[in-house]
Coordinates of C-alpha atoms and ligand atoms in Angstrom, one line a residue:
Chain A
M444 CA 0.0 0.0 0.2
D445 CA 1.2 3.6 -1.2
D446 CA 0.2 7.1 -2.0
I447 CA 1.2 7.5 -5.4
E448 CA 0.7 10.6 -7.5
G449 CA -0.4 9.7 -11.4
K450 CA -1.3 11.9 -14.2
I451 CA -4.5 11.2 -16.2
L452 CA -3.6 9.3 -19.4
S453 CA -7.6 9.5 -20.7
N454 CA -11.3 9.4 -19.4
R455 CA -13.6 9.4 -21.4
S456 CA -17.4 8.7 -21.6
I457 CA -18.0 4.6 -21.8
A458 CA -21.7 4.7 -21.1
P459 CA -24.3 7.5 -20.5
G460 CA -23.1 8.6 -17.1
H461 CA -20.5 5.9 -17.0
C462 CA -16.8 7.0 -17.3
L463 CA -13.2 4.6 -18.2
L464 CA -10.4 6.7 -15.9
R465 CA -7.2 5.4 -16.9
I466 CA -3.8 6.7 -14.9
R467 CA 0.0 6.4 -15.1
L468 CA 1.3 6.4 -11.8
S469 CA 4.6 7.3 -11.2
R470 CA 5.5 4.1 -9.2
P471 CA 4.5 0.8 -9.1
M472 CA 1.6 -0.3 -7.2
G473 CA 2.5 -3.6 -5.6
V474 CA 0.2 -6.8 -6.3
V475 CA -3.2 -6.1 -6.9
R476 CA -6.2 -8.7 -5.8
P477 CA -9.4 -8.3 -7.6
G478 CA -11.8 -6.8 -4.9
Q479 CA -10.2 -4.6 -3.9
F480 CA -9.8 -0.9 -3.9
V481 CA -7.8 2.7 -4.0
M482 CA -9.0 6.1 -1.7
M483 CA -8.6 8.9 -4.9
K484 CA -8.0 12.5 -4.5
V485 CA -10.4 14.1 -7.0
P486 CA -8.5 17.3 -8.2
D487 CA -9.3 20.5 -7.2
G488 CA -13.1 21.8 -6.8
G489 CA -13.5 21.8 -3.7
V490 CA -14.1 18.0 -2.7
F491 CA -12.3 17.4 0.6
L492 CA -12.0 13.7 1.4
R493 CA -10.9 10.9 -1.6
R494 CA -13.3 9.0 -3.0
P495 CA -13.0 4.7 -2.9
F496 CA -13.2 3.1 -6.3
S497 CA -12.5 -0.5 -6.9
I498 CA -9.3 -1.3 -9.2
Y499 CA -10.7 -2.0 -12.1
D500 CA -7.4 -3.2 -14.0
Y501 CA -4.1 -2.6 -13.1
Q502 CA -1.1 -3.4 -15.8
K503 CA 2.6 -2.2 -15.8
G504 CA 1.7 1.0 -14.0
V505 CA -1.5 1.9 -15.2
L506 CA -4.6 2.0 -13.2
T507 CA -7.8 2.2 -14.5
I508 CA -11.4 2.5 -12.8
M509 CA -15.1 2.9 -14.2
Y510 CA -16.7 4.8 -12.5
K511 CA -20.7 6.3 -12.3
V512 CA -21.2 9.8 -12.2
V513 CA -23.4 10.5 -9.3
G514 CA -22.4 13.5 -7.4
K515 CA -19.9 15.9 -6.8
G516 CA -16.4 14.1 -6.6
T517 CA -17.3 11.6 -9.8
E518 CA -19.2 14.9 -11.9
Q519 CA -15.9 16.7 -11.1
L520 CA -13.6 13.4 -11.6
S521 CA -15.1 13.3 -15.2
K522 CA -14.2 17.0 -16.2
A523 CA -10.4 16.4 -15.9
P524 CA -8.2 16.4 -18.5
E525 CA -6.1 14.2 -19.7
D526 CA -2.5 15.3 -17.5
T527 CA -4.2 15.9 -14.5
P528 CA -2.3 14.9 -11.8
I529 CA -3.9 12.4 -9.3
L530 CA -3.1 11.0 -6.0
T531 CA -4.1 7.5 -5.4
L532 CA -4.0 5.3 -1.5
G533 CA -4.0 1.9 -2.6
P534 CA -3.8 -1.1 -3.3
L535 CA -6.5 -1.1 -0.2
G536 CA -8.9 -3.9 1.6
R537 CA -9.5 -7.4 1.3
W538 CA -9.7 -9.5 -1.6
F539 CA -12.4 -11.7 -3.0
T540 CA -10.7 -15.7 -3.0
V541 CA -11.4 -18.3 -5.0
S542 CA -11.6 -22.3 -4.4
R543 CA -10.9 -24.6 -6.7
R544 CA -13.3 -27.0 -6.2
N545 CA -16.3 -25.0 -6.4
I546 CA -17.9 -23.2 -9.9
P547 CA -17.6 -19.4 -9.4
I548 CA -20.7 -17.8 -10.4
V549 CA -20.1 -13.4 -11.2
V550 CA -23.1 -11.8 -10.6
A551 CA -23.2 -7.8 -10.9
G552 CA -25.5 -5.0 -11.1
G553 CA -24.7 -1.9 -13.1
I554 CA -21.9 -0.3 -11.7
G555 CA -21.4 -3.0 -9.8
F556 CA -19.4 -4.6 -12.3
A557 CA -16.1 -2.4 -11.5
G558 CA -15.8 -4.2 -8.4
V559 CA -16.0 -7.5 -9.9
Y560 CA -14.5 -7.4 -13.3
A561 CA -10.9 -7.5 -11.8
L562 CA -11.7 -11.0 -10.5
V563 CA -13.5 -12.1 -13.9
K564 CA -10.5 -11.6 -15.8
K565 CA -8.4 -14.1 -12.8
L566 CA -11.5 -16.4 -14.0
Q567 CA -10.4 -16.6 -17.5
G568 CA -14.1 -17.4 -18.7
K569 CA -14.6 -20.2 -16.2
A570 CA -17.1 -18.2 -14.2
S571 CA -20.5 -17.3 -15.8
I572 CA -21.3 -14.0 -15.9
F573 CA -24.4 -12.4 -14.8
F574 CA -25.4 -8.6 -15.7
G575 CA -28.2 -6.7 -14.4
C576 CA -29.0 -3.2 -15.4
S577 CA -32.0 -0.8 -16.2
T578 CA -31.4 0.0 -19.9
S579 CA -29.5 -1.6 -23.1
D580 CA -27.0 2.3 -22.5
E581 CA -25.5 0.4 -19.4
V582 CA -25.0 -2.8 -21.2
A583 CA -22.1 -0.8 -23.0
L584 CA -19.9 -1.6 -19.7
L585 CA -19.8 -5.1 -20.3
K586 CA -18.1 -4.1 -24.2
D587 CA -14.3 -5.4 -24.7
A588 CA -14.8 -6.5 -21.0
V589 CA -16.1 -9.8 -21.0
P590 CA -15.2 -11.6 -24.5
F591 CA -17.4 -14.5 -24.0
H592 CA -21.1 -15.1 -23.3
P593 CA -23.1 -13.1 -20.3
F594 CA -25.9 -13.4 -19.1
V595 CA -27.7 -9.8 -18.9
A596 CA -30.9 -9.0 -17.9
T597 CA -32.3 -5.6 -18.2
L598 CA -35.1 -3.5 -16.5
D599 CA -36.7 -2.3 -19.6
G600 CA -36.3 -5.3 -21.2
S601 CA -34.3 -3.4 -24.1
Y602 CA -31.3 -6.1 -24.1
G603 CA -31.5 -9.0 -23.1
F604 CA -33.7 -10.7 -20.5
K605 CA -36.8 -8.7 -19.4
G606 CA -36.7 -8.3 -15.6
N607 CA -34.0 -8.2 -12.7
V608 CA -30.5 -10.4 -12.7
I609 CA -31.7 -12.3 -9.7
Q610 CA -34.7 -13.4 -11.9
L611 CA -32.3 -14.3 -14.6
L612 CA -30.1 -16.2 -12.4
K613 CA -33.0 -18.1 -10.6
I614 CA -33.6 -19.7 -13.9
H615 CA -30.5 -20.7 -14.3
L616 CA -29.9 -22.1 -10.7
N617 CA -32.1 -24.3 -11.2
G618 CA -30.3 -26.1 -13.8
L619 CA -27.1 -26.5 -11.5
K620 CA -28.7 -28.2 -8.5
G621 CA -26.7 -30.8 -6.6
K622 CA -23.8 -28.9 -8.2
N623 CA -20.9 -26.8 -6.2
V624 CA -21.4 -23.5 -7.3
E625 CA -20.1 -20.3 -5.4
I626 CA -21.1 -17.0 -5.7
F627 CA -19.5 -13.8 -6.3
T628 CA -21.1 -10.4 -6.2
C629 CA -21.1 -6.2 -6.1
G630 CA -24.0 -3.7 -7.1
P631 CA -26.9 -2.6 -5.4
D632 CA -28.2 -3.1 -1.5
N633 CA -31.7 -4.3 -3.3
M634 CA -30.0 -6.6 -6.1
V635 CA -27.7 -8.0 -2.7
K636 CA -31.4 -8.4 -0.9
S637 CA -32.8 -10.1 -3.5
L638 CA -29.7 -12.7 -4.1
R639 CA -29.5 -13.3 -0.6
G640 CA -33.3 -14.4 -0.4
L641 CA -33.3 -16.4 -3.4
I642 CA -29.8 -18.8 -2.0
E643 CA -31.1 -18.2 1.5
P644 CA -32.3 -21.9 0.8
H645 CA -29.6 -23.4 -0.7
R646 CA -26.8 -21.4 1.8
I647 CA -24.9 -21.1 -1.7
P648 CA -21.4 -19.8 -0.4
C649 CA -21.6 -16.1 -1.9
Q650 CA -18.8 -13.1 -1.0
V651 CA -20.3 -10.1 -1.5
L652 CA -18.4 -6.4 -2.2
L653 CA -20.2 -3.8 -0.5
E654 CA -20.2 -0.3 -0.6
E655 CA -19.8 2.6 2.3
R656 CA -19.4 6.2 2.7
M657 CA -15.3 6.4 3.5
A658 CA -13.3 8.9 5.1
C659 CA -10.1 7.4 5.1
G660 CA -10.2 3.6 3.3
M661 CA -7.8 2.1 5.6
G662 CA -9.2 1.5 8.7
L663 CA -8.4 4.7 10.7
C664 CA -11.9 6.4 11.4
F665 CA -14.1 3.3 11.7
G666 CA -16.7 5.4 9.4
C667 CA -17.4 3.0 7.1
V668 CA -18.9 0.2 9.0
K669 CA -21.4 -2.1 7.9
K670 CA -23.4 -4.8 10.9
T671 CA -22.6 -8.3 11.0
M672 CA -24.1 -10.9 12.6
D673 CA -20.6 -11.2 15.5
A674 CA -22.4 -10.1 18.7
Q675 CA -19.7 -8.9 20.4
E676 CA -18.2 -6.9 17.5
P677 CA -21.3 -6.4 15.2
Y678 CA -19.3 -3.4 12.7
K679 CA -16.7 -3.9 10.8
R680 CA -14.9 -1.7 8.6
V681 CA -15.8 -2.4 5.1
C682 CA -12.4 -0.5 4.0
K683 CA -11.2 -2.8 6.7
E684 CA -12.3 -6.1 7.3
G685 CA -14.1 -5.8 4.0
P686 CA -14.8 -4.5 1.1
V687 CA -15.5 -8.3 0.5
F688 CA -17.2 -9.5 2.8
D689 CA -19.2 -13.4 3.5
L690 CA -22.8 -12.8 2.9
W691 CA -23.7 -15.3 5.7
E692 CA -21.5 -13.4 7.7
I693 CA -23.3 -9.4 7.3
S694 CA -26.8 -8.5 8.1
L695 CA -28.2 -6.3 5.4
Chain B
M249 CA 16.1 17.7 11.1
G250 CA 16.8 20.0 14.0
N251 CA 15.9 18.6 17.7
I252 CA 12.3 19.1 18.5
S253 CA 11.8 17.0 21.4
I254 CA 9.9 18.1 24.2
K255 CA 9.4 16.8 28.0
L256 CA 5.8 16.4 29.5
F257 CA 4.8 15.4 32.9
G258 CA 9.2 14.6 33.6
K259 CA 8.7 12.1 30.2
N260 CA 10.9 12.8 27.1
L261 CA 8.7 12.5 23.7
R262 CA 10.3 13.0 20.5
N263 CA 8.5 15.8 18.7
P264 CA 5.5 17.6 19.9
V265 CA 3.2 16.3 17.4
F266 CA 0.4 13.5 18.3
N267 CA -2.4 12.2 16.5
A268 CA -5.8 13.2 18.1
S269 CA -7.5 10.8 19.6
G270 CA -9.9 8.4 16.7
T271 CA -8.1 9.3 14.0
L272 CA -5.5 6.7 14.0
G273 CA -7.2 3.9 15.1
Y274 CA -5.4 1.5 17.2
G275 CA -2.1 2.5 15.8
I276 CA -1.2 -0.8 13.7
E277 CA -4.1 0.5 11.2
I278 CA -0.9 3.0 9.3
E279 CA 1.5 0.5 9.9
P280 CA 2.0 -0.5 5.9
L281 CA 2.5 3.8 5.4
W282 CA 4.4 4.7 8.4
G283 CA 5.0 3.8 12.1
V284 CA 3.6 5.0 15.5
E285 CA 7.4 5.4 16.6
T286 CA 7.3 8.6 14.2
L287 CA 4.3 10.5 17.0
G288 CA 5.6 12.2 20.2
A289 CA 2.8 10.2 21.8
Y290 CA 0.0 7.9 20.0
V291 CA -3.2 9.3 21.3
T292 CA -6.0 6.0 21.5
K293 CA -9.0 6.1 20.4
G294 CA -12.1 6.7 23.2
L295 CA -12.0 4.2 25.4
S296 CA -14.7 3.1 27.3
I297 CA -15.3 0.9 30.3
K298 CA -17.0 -1.4 28.3
P299 CA -16.8 -2.1 24.5
H300 CA -19.0 0.1 22.5
H301 CA -20.5 -0.3 19.7
G302 CA -21.1 3.4 17.6
N303 CA -24.0 4.8 15.6
P304 CA -25.1 2.6 12.5
T305 CA -24.0 4.6 9.3
P306 CA -23.6 6.9 7.6
R307 CA -21.1 7.7 10.0
V308 CA -19.2 10.4 7.6
W309 CA -20.3 13.2 5.6
E310 CA -18.5 16.1 3.7
E311 CA -18.2 19.8 4.0
R312 CA -16.0 21.7 1.5
H313 CA -14.0 22.4 4.5
G314 CA -13.8 19.5 6.8
M315 CA -16.2 16.7 7.8
I316 CA -18.7 15.7 10.0
N317 CA -18.5 12.6 11.6
S318 CA -20.8 10.4 14.2
I319 CA -18.7 7.3 14.5
G320 CA -20.6 7.0 18.1
L321 CA -17.3 6.6 19.8
Q322 CA -16.9 2.3 19.0
N323 CA -14.1 0.5 20.5
V324 CA -12.9 -2.6 22.1
G325 CA -13.1 -1.3 25.5
V326 CA -10.6 -0.4 27.9
D327 CA -9.3 -4.4 29.1
R328 CA -9.2 -5.3 25.4
F329 CA -7.0 -2.2 24.5
F330 CA -4.9 -3.2 26.8
D331 CA -4.2 -7.1 26.4
A332 CA -4.5 -6.7 22.8
Y333 CA -2.6 -3.6 21.3
F334 CA -0.5 -1.8 24.2
P335 CA 2.1 -4.4 23.6
F336 CA 2.7 -3.3 20.6
F337 CA 3.2 0.4 21.9
K338 CA 5.8 -0.7 24.0
R339 CA 7.4 -3.0 21.3
K340 CA 7.5 0.2 19.5
K341 CA 9.2 2.4 22.0
T342 CA 6.2 5.3 21.7
P343 CA 4.1 6.6 24.5
I344 CA 0.2 7.2 24.8
I345 CA -2.0 9.1 26.1
V346 CA -4.8 7.9 26.2
N347 CA -8.2 8.9 25.6
F348 CA -11.5 8.0 27.7
F349 CA -15.1 8.5 28.0
G350 CA -18.1 7.2 30.0
F351 CA -21.9 8.1 30.0
T352 CA -22.0 8.7 33.3
E353 CA -20.0 9.9 36.1
D354 CA -19.3 6.1 37.6
E355 CA -18.3 5.0 33.9
Y356 CA -15.6 7.6 34.4
I357 CA -13.7 6.8 37.7
A358 CA -14.1 3.2 36.6
C359 CA -12.1 3.3 33.5
A360 CA -9.6 5.9 35.2
E361 CA -9.2 3.8 37.7
K362 CA -8.9 0.6 35.3
I363 CA -5.5 2.2 33.7
K364 CA -2.4 1.2 36.3
P365 CA 0.6 4.1 35.9
D366 CA 3.6 2.4 32.9
R367 CA 6.5 4.6 32.0
F368 CA 5.0 4.3 28.7
I369 CA 2.2 6.0 29.6
V370 CA 2.6 10.2 29.4
A371 CA -1.4 11.0 30.2
L372 CA -4.9 10.0 30.5
E373 CA -6.9 12.4 28.1
M374 CA -11.3 12.6 29.5
N375 CA -12.9 13.4 27.1
L376 CA -15.7 15.9 28.1
S377 CA -17.7 16.1 25.3
C378 CA -19.7 12.4 25.7
P379 CA -23.6 13.1 26.7
N380 CA -24.2 12.8 30.6
I381 CA -27.1 10.3 29.9
K382 CA -28.1 10.7 34.0
A383 CA -28.8 14.6 33.4
G384 CA -30.7 14.0 30.1
G385 CA -28.2 13.7 27.8
I386 CA -26.2 17.7 28.1
S387 CA -22.3 16.7 27.7
F388 CA -20.5 16.6 31.2
G389 CA -17.9 20.1 29.4
K390 CA -20.8 22.5 28.9
E391 CA -21.2 24.1 32.9
P392 CA -17.9 24.7 35.0
D393 CA -19.4 23.4 38.5
M394 CA -20.5 19.4 36.0
V395 CA -16.8 20.0 34.9
F396 CA -14.7 20.7 37.9
D397 CA -17.3 18.0 40.0
I398 CA -16.0 15.2 36.9
V399 CA -12.2 15.9 36.7
K400 CA -12.2 15.7 40.4
K401 CA -13.4 12.7 41.3
V402 CA -11.5 11.6 38.4
K403 CA -8.5 13.1 39.6
A404 CA -9.1 11.5 43.3
V405 CA -8.1 7.9 41.4
T406 CA -5.6 7.7 39.6
E407 CA -1.9 9.2 39.6
I408 CA -1.5 9.2 36.0
P409 CA -1.4 13.1 34.7
L410 CA -4.7 13.7 33.7
F411 CA -5.3 16.5 30.3
A412 CA -9.3 17.9 30.3
K413 CA -10.2 17.6 26.4
L414 CA -12.5 20.4 26.3
T415 CA -15.3 20.8 24.2
P416 CA -16.1 24.7 21.5
E417 CA -20.2 24.0 22.3
V418 CA -19.6 26.0 25.1
K419 CA -20.1 29.8 26.5
N420 CA -16.8 30.6 27.7
I421 CA -14.7 28.3 27.1
V422 CA -11.4 30.4 29.1
D423 CA -14.0 29.7 32.6
I424 CA -14.5 26.0 31.7
A425 CA -10.6 25.5 31.6
R426 CA -10.3 27.6 34.8
A427 CA -13.2 25.0 36.1
A428 CA -11.0 21.9 34.9
C429 CA -7.7 23.2 36.3
E430 CA -8.7 24.3 39.6
A431 CA -10.0 20.4 39.8
G432 CA -6.8 19.1 39.5
A433 CA -6.7 19.1 35.6
D434 CA -2.5 18.6 34.8
G435 CA -3.0 20.0 31.2
L436 CA -5.8 20.9 28.9
T437 CA -6.8 19.1 25.2
L438 CA -8.5 22.2 23.2
I439 CA -10.9 21.4 21.1
N440 CA -13.3 18.7 20.3
T441 CA -15.5 18.9 17.6
M442 CA -17.9 21.1 17.0
P443 CA -22.2 19.6 17.1
A444 CA -23.0 20.1 13.4
A445 CA -25.4 18.5 10.7
G446 CA -24.9 17.5 7.4
F447 CA -27.5 18.2 4.5
D448 CA -28.9 16.4 1.9
V449 CA -30.5 18.5 -0.7
K450 CA -31.2 15.6 -3.2
K451 CA -32.9 13.5 -0.3
K452 CA -34.5 16.7 1.4
N453 CA -32.8 15.0 4.8
I454 CA -30.6 15.2 7.2
P455 CA -28.6 12.4 6.9
L456 CA -26.1 13.1 10.0
K457 CA -25.7 15.3 12.8
G458 CA -21.7 15.4 14.9
G459 CA -19.1 16.5 15.2
L460 CA -17.3 18.7 12.9
S461 CA -13.1 18.8 12.6
G462 CA -11.1 19.6 10.4
P463 CA -9.9 23.2 8.4
V464 CA -13.4 24.6 9.0
L465 CA -12.6 24.6 13.0
K466 CA -9.1 25.7 13.1
P467 CA -9.9 29.8 14.1
I468 CA -12.1 28.3 16.6
A469 CA -9.3 25.9 17.7
L470 CA -6.7 28.3 17.9
R471 CA -8.8 31.0 20.1
A472 CA -9.2 28.6 22.9
V473 CA -5.9 27.6 22.7
H474 CA -5.2 31.2 22.8
E475 CA -7.1 32.6 25.6
C476 CA -7.2 29.3 27.6
S477 CA -3.1 29.6 27.6
K478 CA -2.9 32.8 28.6
A479 CA -5.8 31.9 31.8
V480 CA -4.0 28.7 33.1
P481 CA -0.7 27.5 34.2
V482 CA -1.2 24.1 32.9
P483 CA 0.6 22.8 29.6
I484 CA -2.3 22.8 26.6
I485 CA -2.1 20.5 23.5
G486 CA -4.2 22.3 20.5
V487 CA -6.3 20.1 18.0
G488 CA -8.4 21.0 15.1
G489 CA -8.0 21.7 11.7
I490 CA -4.6 21.5 11.4
M491 CA -3.7 20.5 8.1
D492 CA -0.3 21.5 7.5
A493 CA 2.9 22.7 9.4
M494 CA 2.4 26.2 9.4
D495 CA -1.2 25.8 11.0
A496 CA 1.2 23.8 13.8
I497 CA 3.1 26.9 14.1
S498 CA -0.1 29.4 14.9
F499 CA -0.6 26.3 17.2
F500 CA 2.5 26.3 18.9
M501 CA 2.6 30.5 18.9
A502 CA -0.9 30.8 20.1
G503 CA 0.2 29.4 23.5
A504 CA -0.2 25.4 22.9
R505 CA 2.3 22.5 23.8
A506 CA 2.2 19.6 21.9
I507 CA -0.5 19.2 19.5
Q508 CA -3.2 16.6 18.1
I509 CA -3.5 16.1 13.6
G510 CA -6.8 14.1 13.6
T511 CA -9.0 15.2 9.8
A512 CA -5.5 15.9 7.8
T513 CA -4.3 12.6 8.3
F514 CA -7.6 11.0 6.0
V515 CA -6.8 13.9 3.4
D516 CA -3.1 13.3 2.8
P517 CA -1.9 9.7 4.7
Y518 CA 1.3 11.2 5.2
A519 CA 0.5 14.2 7.0
I520 CA 1.9 14.0 10.4
P521 CA 5.3 13.0 9.2
K522 CA 5.1 15.6 6.7
I523 CA 4.0 18.3 9.7
I524 CA 6.7 16.7 11.9
K525 CA 9.4 17.6 8.9
G526 CA 7.9 20.8 8.5
V527 CA 8.0 22.4 12.2
A528 CA 11.5 20.9 12.5
D529 CA 12.3 22.9 9.4
Y530 CA 10.7 26.2 10.5
L531 CA 12.6 26.0 13.8
D532 CA 15.9 25.3 11.7
A533 CA 15.0 28.1 9.1
N534 CA 14.7 30.8 11.7
G535 CA 16.9 29.9 14.2
H536 CA 15.7 28.3 17.1
K537 CA 16.9 25.9 18.9
K538 CA 13.6 24.4 19.9
I539 CA 9.8 24.6 20.5
D540 CA 9.8 26.2 23.2
D541 CA 11.4 28.6 21.6
I542 CA 8.2 29.8 19.9
A543 CA 5.9 28.5 22.3
G544 CA 3.1 31.3 23.3
I545 CA 5.2 34.2 21.8
A546 CA 1.9 35.8 19.4
N547 CA 1.1 39.0 20.2
N548 CA -2.6 40.1 20.2
V549 CA -2.8 43.4 17.7
Ligands
FAD2127 C1 -14.5 -0.4 -2.2 C2 -15.8 0.5 -2.9 C3 -15.8 0.7 -4.0 C4 -16.5 1.1 -5.1 N1 -15.7 1.0 -6.1 C5 -16.7 1.6 -7.5 C6 -16.1 1.6 -8.1 O1 -15.3 1.7 -9.0 N2 -17.1 3.0 -9.4 C7 -17.4 3.6 -9.1 O2 -18.1 4.4 -9.8 N3 -18.1 3.5 -7.8 C8 -17.5 3.1 -6.9 N4 -17.4 3.2 -5.8 C9 -18.9 4.0 -5.5 C10 -18.2 5.4 -5.1 O3 -17.2 5.9 -3.8 C11 -19.2 7.1 -5.2 O4 -20.1 6.8 -6.4 C12 -18.7 7.8 -5.4 O5 -17.8 8.0 -3.7 C13 -19.3 9.1 -4.9 O6 -18.8 10.8 -4.7 P1 -19.0 11.8 -5.5 O7 -18.9 13.1 -4.5 O8 -20.1 11.7 -6.3 O9 -20.8 11.0 -4.1 P2 -21.4 12.4 -2.9 O10 -21.7 13.5 -3.6 O11 -20.2 11.6 -2.3 O12 -22.6 11.5 -3.1 C14 -23.0 11.3 -3.8 C15 -24.5 10.0 -3.9 O13 -23.1 8.9 -4.1 C16 -23.2 7.8 -3.3 N5 -22.2 7.7 -2.3 C17 -21.7 8.4 -1.8 N6 -20.1 7.8 -1.0 C18 -20.9 6.6 -0.8 C19 -19.6 5.3 -1.3 N7 -18.6 5.3 -0.8 N8 -20.8 4.4 -2.0 C20 -21.8 4.5 -2.5 N9 -22.8 5.0 -2.2 C21 -21.8 6.4 -1.9 C22 -24.6 8.8 -2.0 O14 -24.6 8.3 -0.7 C23 -24.9 10.1 -2.3 O15 -26.8 9.5 -3.2 C24 -16.9 2.5 -4.5 C25 -17.3 2.3 -2.8 C26 -16.3 1.6 -2.5 C27 -17.1 1.9 -1.0
FMN2128 C1 -13.8 10.0 12.9 C2 -12.9 11.0 14.1 C3 -13.1 10.0 15.3 C4 -13.0 10.3 16.5 N1 -12.8 10.2 17.7 C5 -13.0 10.4 19.3 C6 -12.8 10.2 20.3 O1 -13.0 9.0 21.0 N2 -12.0 11.0 21.4 C7 -12.0 12.2 21.3 O2 -12.1 12.6 22.7 N3 -12.5 12.6 20.0 C8 -12.7 12.0 18.8 N4 -12.7 12.9 17.7 C9 -12.0 14.2 17.4 C10 -10.7 14.5 17.4 O3 -9.7 13.8 18.5 C11 -10.4 16.2 17.1 O4 -10.3 16.7 18.8 C12 -11.2 16.2 16.5 O5 -11.1 15.6 15.2 C13 -10.6 17.6 15.9 O6 -9.5 18.0 15.1 P1 -9.0 17.5 13.3 O7 -10.2 19.3 13.1 O8 -7.7 18.0 13.3 O9 -9.5 16.6 13.0 C14 -12.8 12.4 16.9 C15 -12.9 13.2 15.4 C16 -12.8 12.4 14.0 C17 -13.2 13.2 12.8
FES2129 S1 -13.2 5.1 5.8 FE1 -12.0 5.2 7.8 S2 -12.4 3.3 9.0 FE2 -13.4 2.9 7.0

């Protein structure tokens, strides 16, 4: 982990409201594992604290982040031109751990795909990918990223399955009865909740990448906690004990 | 780098720069970047007699020049701290200041009593901004009488030097400072966060109320440090919005013997080592041999 200066190589829109940011770091970041994130100092414009983003990709000193514009920090970031200096602290947090025995299934909702893409890449086509979003616009997030066939659900039915991604997953899970599957997921709270509802009866192993507002990103402030089943210390830090958690250990 | 060590209650500290309570985890979290041995002393996260879970999220909110937090004093409790974390500071030969709190007078007293003198403990720091549940939630630190009372009772059960950490949300902080000192406080930490609210215009709601920290707090803290240092004879630790070495220098000149850095670490995780170096460089560049040469030299115009 280190705080590293870098410069924006490119920062372009890949779908309405979604951007891909590439930064050339001045020093190598160290070993990066799927699910880890960075705290990024958004350049200028009165953004006081850093913002957390999953490490979408990291290769040869170039860090890639995929982000959705939701508020002032990401708005400001989306305006930053090439060559803008930027600070990134990372890699941070606990990562997805993959066991060889299980058949991996990756379930992502919208920009949640940014959190699982590094894992998808590592699994090299061994995983089934389920992606859910609102409209066909967002399907562009998968473009180039997933060379093999992903299962896609759009809420408005403009691409793939019409409905939500958990309904789509349900259909496929029926076909996998008796097999050892394991699920890796990242997406909106409601998606994670309905996923949990779906797989609760089977207690399928599931790792989930959670998000919470952060101030420090490295376990210093206790600002980013999620409630867990641990009776003694229920609140765990998303930045330190997470962001990847065992779904069955957290209370949603 | 020049010598910026200080002596506090007979203990030699490497430098006068500490972290602010609650802003450097349990100390171990910063290890990947730099170690607690960099600090003059490590200030613990606020400890209570029993473990405390703290508040639900959201716990942090950003402002243009600061942040609001409502962590709610989550901590593992004083016993667990001394079992699990204190040995790490001893190993690292880093003295600590133990920040603690209670929701009742008894909890404050029990907590202070629990902590035994040790050569690696410089002082206790009692957080007087906590809501007193018996007094209907008004904080312990708001009325001179209440401050006098609780400081006196805590002082009676400990031999460790005692800092009283004051809240800025009072009519006259000098009155509170005097009350704490008359009750036996050996030093003051000024100041804690200021009560504030975050507002979400999109959702038309107040997502959290909590304590405001960061640069917005600095002028308030500086005034408190300056006025109290003129009014009481005990050492003052200045805290509130210190972001860089020049901020730090201004606190020393205003009358602080030592300083604490909180929110700055979230913005720049290397803020503390940078400030330590910056303070030493400033002394060197201006021909000062020690921190005391600039202590309290501020003039009123
Ligand atoms: C570990 C982790 C990894 C993340 N990875 C990515 C990623 O790869 N791509 C991406 O686009 N986003 C990611 N996020 C979410 C991203 O951090 C937020 O969208 C961003 O901080 C919002 O900043 P803002 O200033 O634009 O929004 P603000 O103006 O601060 O807030 C606008 C909205 O964003 C929400 N928000 C603020 N902070 C967070 C947060 N930390 N998590 C979720 N929602 C938040 C607020 O509740 C609000 O609704 C990640 C978050 C975490 C914790
Ligand atoms: C996340 C957070 C947690 C804090 N926890 C405590 C605490 O446990 N006890 C305490 O006395 N002060 C606590 N404080 C207050 C700080 O110690 C300090 O007084 C305040 O933040 C002002 O300094 P700053 O502007 O440098 O952050 C906390 C502040 C923050 C931001
Ligand atoms: S963001 Fe500070 S502890 Fe997680």
